[in-house]
CSV table of C-alpha atoms in Angstrom, one decimal:
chain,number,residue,atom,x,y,z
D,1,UNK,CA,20.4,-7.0,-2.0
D,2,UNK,CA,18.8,-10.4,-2.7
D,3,UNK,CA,21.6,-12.0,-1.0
D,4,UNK,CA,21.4,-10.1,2.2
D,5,UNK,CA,17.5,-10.6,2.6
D,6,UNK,CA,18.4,-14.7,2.0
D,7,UNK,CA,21.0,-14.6,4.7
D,8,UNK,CA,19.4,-12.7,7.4
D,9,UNK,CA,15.4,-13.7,6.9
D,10,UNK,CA,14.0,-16.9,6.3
D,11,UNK,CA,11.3,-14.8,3.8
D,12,UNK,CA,11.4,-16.5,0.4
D,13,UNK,CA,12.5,-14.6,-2.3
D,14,UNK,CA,10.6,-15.1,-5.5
D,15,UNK,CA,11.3,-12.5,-7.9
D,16,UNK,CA,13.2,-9.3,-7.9
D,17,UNK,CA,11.7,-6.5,-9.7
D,18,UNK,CA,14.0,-3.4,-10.6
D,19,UNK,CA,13.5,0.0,-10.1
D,20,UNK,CA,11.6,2.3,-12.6
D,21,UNK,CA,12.9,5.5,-13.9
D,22,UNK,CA,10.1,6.0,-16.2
D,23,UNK,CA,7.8,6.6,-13.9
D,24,UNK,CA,5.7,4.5,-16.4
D,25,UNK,CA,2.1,2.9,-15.0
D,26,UNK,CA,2.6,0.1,-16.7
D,27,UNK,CA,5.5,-0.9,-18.0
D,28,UNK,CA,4.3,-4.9,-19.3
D,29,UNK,CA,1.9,-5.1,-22.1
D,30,UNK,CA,1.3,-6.5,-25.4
D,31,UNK,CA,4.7,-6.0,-27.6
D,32,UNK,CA,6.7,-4.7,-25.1
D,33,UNK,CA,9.9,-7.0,-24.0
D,34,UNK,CA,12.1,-4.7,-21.9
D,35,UNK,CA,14.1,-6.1,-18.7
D,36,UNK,CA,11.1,-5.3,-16.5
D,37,UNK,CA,8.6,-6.4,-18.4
D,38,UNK,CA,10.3,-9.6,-18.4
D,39,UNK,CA,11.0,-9.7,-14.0
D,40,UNK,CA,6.6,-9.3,-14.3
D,41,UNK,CA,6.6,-12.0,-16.0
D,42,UNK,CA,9.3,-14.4,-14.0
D,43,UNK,CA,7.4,-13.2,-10.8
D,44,UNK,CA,4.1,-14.3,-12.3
D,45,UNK,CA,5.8,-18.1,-12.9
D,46,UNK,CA,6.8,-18.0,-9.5
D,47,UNK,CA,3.6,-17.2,-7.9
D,48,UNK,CA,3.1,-21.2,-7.1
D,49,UNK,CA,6.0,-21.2,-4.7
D,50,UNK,CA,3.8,-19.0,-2.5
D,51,UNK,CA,1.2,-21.1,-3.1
D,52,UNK,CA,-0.8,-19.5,-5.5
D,53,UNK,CA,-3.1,-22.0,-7.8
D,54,UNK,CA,-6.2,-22.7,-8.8
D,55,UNK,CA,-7.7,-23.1,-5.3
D,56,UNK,CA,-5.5,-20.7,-3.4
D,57,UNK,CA,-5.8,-17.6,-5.7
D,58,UNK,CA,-6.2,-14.1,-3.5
D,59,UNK,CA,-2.7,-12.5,-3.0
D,60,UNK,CA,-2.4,-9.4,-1.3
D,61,UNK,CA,0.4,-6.7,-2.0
D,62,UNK,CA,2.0,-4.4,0.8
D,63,UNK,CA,4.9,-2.9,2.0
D,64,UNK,CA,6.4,-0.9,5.0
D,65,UNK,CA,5.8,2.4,4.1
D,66,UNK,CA,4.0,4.3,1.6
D,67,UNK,CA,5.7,4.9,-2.2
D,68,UNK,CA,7.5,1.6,-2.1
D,69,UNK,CA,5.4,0.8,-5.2
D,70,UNK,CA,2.8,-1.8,-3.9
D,71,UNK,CA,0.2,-0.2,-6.7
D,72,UNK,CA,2.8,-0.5,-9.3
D,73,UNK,CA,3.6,-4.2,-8.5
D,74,UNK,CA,-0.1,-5.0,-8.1
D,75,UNK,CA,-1.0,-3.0,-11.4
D,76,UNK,CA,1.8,-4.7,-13.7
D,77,UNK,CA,1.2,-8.4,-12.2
D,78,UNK,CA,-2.2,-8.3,-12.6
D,79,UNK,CA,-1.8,-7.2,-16.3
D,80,UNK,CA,0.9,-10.2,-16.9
D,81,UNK,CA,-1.7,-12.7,-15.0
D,82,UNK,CA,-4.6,-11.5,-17.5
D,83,UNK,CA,-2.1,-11.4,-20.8
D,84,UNK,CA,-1.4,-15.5,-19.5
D,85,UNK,CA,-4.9,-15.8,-19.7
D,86,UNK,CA,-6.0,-15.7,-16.1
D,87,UNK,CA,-9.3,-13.9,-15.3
D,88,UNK,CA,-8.5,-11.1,-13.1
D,89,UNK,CA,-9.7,-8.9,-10.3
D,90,UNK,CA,-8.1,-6.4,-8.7
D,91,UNK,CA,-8.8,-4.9,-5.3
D,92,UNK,CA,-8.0,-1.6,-4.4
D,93,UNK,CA,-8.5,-1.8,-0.6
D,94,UNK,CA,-5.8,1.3,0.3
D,95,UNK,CA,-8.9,2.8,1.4
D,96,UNK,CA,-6.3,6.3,2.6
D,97,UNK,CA,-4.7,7.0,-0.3
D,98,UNK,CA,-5.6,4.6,-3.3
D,99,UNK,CA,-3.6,4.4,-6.7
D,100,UNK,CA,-4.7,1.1,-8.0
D,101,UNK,CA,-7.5,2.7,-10.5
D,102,UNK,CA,-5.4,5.4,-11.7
D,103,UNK,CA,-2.6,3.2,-12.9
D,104,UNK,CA,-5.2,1.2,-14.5
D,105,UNK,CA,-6.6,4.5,-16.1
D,106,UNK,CA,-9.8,4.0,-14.3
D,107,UNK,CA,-12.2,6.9,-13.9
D,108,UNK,CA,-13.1,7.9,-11.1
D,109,UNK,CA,-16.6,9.3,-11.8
D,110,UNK,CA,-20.0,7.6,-10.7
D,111,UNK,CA,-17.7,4.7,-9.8
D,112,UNK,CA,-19.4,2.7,-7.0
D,113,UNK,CA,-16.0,0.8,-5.3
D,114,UNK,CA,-15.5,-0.7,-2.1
D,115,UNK,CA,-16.3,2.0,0.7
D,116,UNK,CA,-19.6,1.8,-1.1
D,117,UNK,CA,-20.2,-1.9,-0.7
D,118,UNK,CA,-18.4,-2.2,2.9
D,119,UNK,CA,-20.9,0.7,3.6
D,120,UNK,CA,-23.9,-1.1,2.1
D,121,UNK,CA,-24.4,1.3,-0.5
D,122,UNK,CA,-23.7,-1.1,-3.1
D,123,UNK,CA,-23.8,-4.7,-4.2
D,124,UNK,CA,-20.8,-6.5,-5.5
D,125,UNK,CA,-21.8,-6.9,-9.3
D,126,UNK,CA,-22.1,-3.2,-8.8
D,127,UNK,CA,-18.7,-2.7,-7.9
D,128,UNK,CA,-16.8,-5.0,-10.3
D,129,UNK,CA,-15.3,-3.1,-13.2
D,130,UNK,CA,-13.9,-4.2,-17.1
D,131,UNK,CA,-10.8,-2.2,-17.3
D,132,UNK,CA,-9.6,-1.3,-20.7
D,133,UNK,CA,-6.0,-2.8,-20.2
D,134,UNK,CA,-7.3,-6.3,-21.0
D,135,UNK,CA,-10.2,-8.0,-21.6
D,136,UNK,CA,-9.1,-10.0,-18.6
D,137,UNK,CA,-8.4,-7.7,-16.2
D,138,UNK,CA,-11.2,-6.6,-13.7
D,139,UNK,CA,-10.8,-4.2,-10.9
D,140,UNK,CA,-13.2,-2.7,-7.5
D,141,UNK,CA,-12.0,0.7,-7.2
D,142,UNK,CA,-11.7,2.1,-3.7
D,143,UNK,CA,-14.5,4.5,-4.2
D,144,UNK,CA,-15.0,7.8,-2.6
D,145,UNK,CA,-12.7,7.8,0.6
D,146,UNK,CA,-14.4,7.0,3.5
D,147,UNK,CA,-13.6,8.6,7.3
D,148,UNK,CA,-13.5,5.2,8.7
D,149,UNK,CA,-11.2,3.0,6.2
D,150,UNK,CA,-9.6,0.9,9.2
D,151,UNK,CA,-12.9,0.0,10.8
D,152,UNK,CA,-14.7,-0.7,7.3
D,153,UNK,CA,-12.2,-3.0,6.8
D,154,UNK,CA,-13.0,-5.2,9.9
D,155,UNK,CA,-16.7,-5.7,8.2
D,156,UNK,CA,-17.7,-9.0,7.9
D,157,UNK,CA,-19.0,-7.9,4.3
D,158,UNK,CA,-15.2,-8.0,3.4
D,159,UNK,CA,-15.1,-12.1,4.1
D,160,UNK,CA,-18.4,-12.2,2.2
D,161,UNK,CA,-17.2,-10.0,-0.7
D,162,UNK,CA,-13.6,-12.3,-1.2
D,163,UNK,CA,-16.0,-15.4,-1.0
D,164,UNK,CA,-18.5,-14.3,-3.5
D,165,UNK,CA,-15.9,-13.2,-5.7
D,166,UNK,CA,-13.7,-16.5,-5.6
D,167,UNK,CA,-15.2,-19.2,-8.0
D,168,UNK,CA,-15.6,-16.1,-10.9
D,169,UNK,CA,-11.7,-14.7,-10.8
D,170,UNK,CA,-8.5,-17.1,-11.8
D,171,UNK,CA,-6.2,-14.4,-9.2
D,172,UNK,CA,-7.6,-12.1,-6.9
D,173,UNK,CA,-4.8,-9.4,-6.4
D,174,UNK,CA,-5.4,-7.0,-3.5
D,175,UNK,CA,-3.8,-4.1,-3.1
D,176,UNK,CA,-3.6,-2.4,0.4
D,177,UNK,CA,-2.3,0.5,2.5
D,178,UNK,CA,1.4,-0.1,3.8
D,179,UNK,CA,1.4,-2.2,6.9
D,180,UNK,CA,4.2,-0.3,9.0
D,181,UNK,CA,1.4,2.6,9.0
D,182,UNK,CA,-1.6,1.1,9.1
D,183,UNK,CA,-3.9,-2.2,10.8
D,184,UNK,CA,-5.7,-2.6,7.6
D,185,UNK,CA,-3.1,-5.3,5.7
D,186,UNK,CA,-3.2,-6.8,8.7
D,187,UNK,CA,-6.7,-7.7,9.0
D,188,UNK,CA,-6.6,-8.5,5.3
D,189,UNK,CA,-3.9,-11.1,5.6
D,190,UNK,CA,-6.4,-13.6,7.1
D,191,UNK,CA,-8.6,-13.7,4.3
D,192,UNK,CA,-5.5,-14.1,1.7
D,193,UNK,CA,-3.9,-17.4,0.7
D,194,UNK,CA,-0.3,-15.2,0.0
């Protein structure tokens, strides 16, 4: 409970977001007002007390252990962030077992994504992807599935890609494998404001 991770953590709490039977993707979008929908859209006015503005804008998105619902979270903040307004690009650096594009209903064919650019196989303009969610939301598939994901990660084309990639995107979400499993959130933290 909320209470319990106040009590025992000094780990701000800044939204809660309930579980989804559905199994829906995305469950905020234009005309729909249900209880979740509406903990998307407290947790996107709340994003400042973690420091997220207009200068510090790349947020990264992990858990403990895989099926938590890191995709999920990314997924339906990132829609909420574009439906403000916000220009939006979403990473999909779980490079092991990615989910990001399919929730975004993404295809997967031809798409040039991030293995490809960290492997220099592809340039970033290359890479970036209109979704059809919303005219403001932008994502870089993971691409085809590399042998190497942890050590691709450590490529300096990963600080030049976040830089590049900055001035053009109001929030840079970025999803990632869970961090009690793997290095690669780790690695990712330092290029993230939150």
């Amino acid at each position: 409970f909320r209470h319990e991770i106040e009590e025992f953590t000094s780990v701000p709490v800044i939204g809660e977001i309930s579980f989804n039977e559905s199994k829906e993707s995305l469950v905020i979008g234009a005309g729909k007002r249900s209880f979740i929908a509406e903990q998307f859209r407290n947790l996107r006015t709340s994003l400042p007390y973690l420091g997220i503005n207009a200068n510090k804008k790349k947020l990264l998105i992990t858990s403990s252990i895989s099926g938590e619902g890191k995709s999920f979270v990314s997924a339906n903040l990132g829609v909420s962030l574009a439906m403000a307004g916000k220009k939006v690009l979403m990473l999909e650096f779980d490079l092991s077992n990615p989910s990001l594009s399919e929730k975004l209903n993404v295809p997967e064919s031809d798409i040039k994504g991030l293995s490809e650019y960290l492997k220099g196989q592809a340039e970033i303009e290359e890479t970036i992807k209109k979704t059809n969610i919303h005219e403001n939301l932008y994502i870089i598939s993971a691409g085809k599935l590399p042998d190497n994901p942890s050590e691709l990660i450590m490529d300096k084309r990963v600080q030049e890609l976040l830089e590049s990639v900055t001035d053009s995107f109001d929030h840079i979400i970025i999803d990632t494998a869970p961090v009690g499993l793997l290095s690669d959130a780790y690695v990712l933290s330092a290029y993230c404001d939150a």
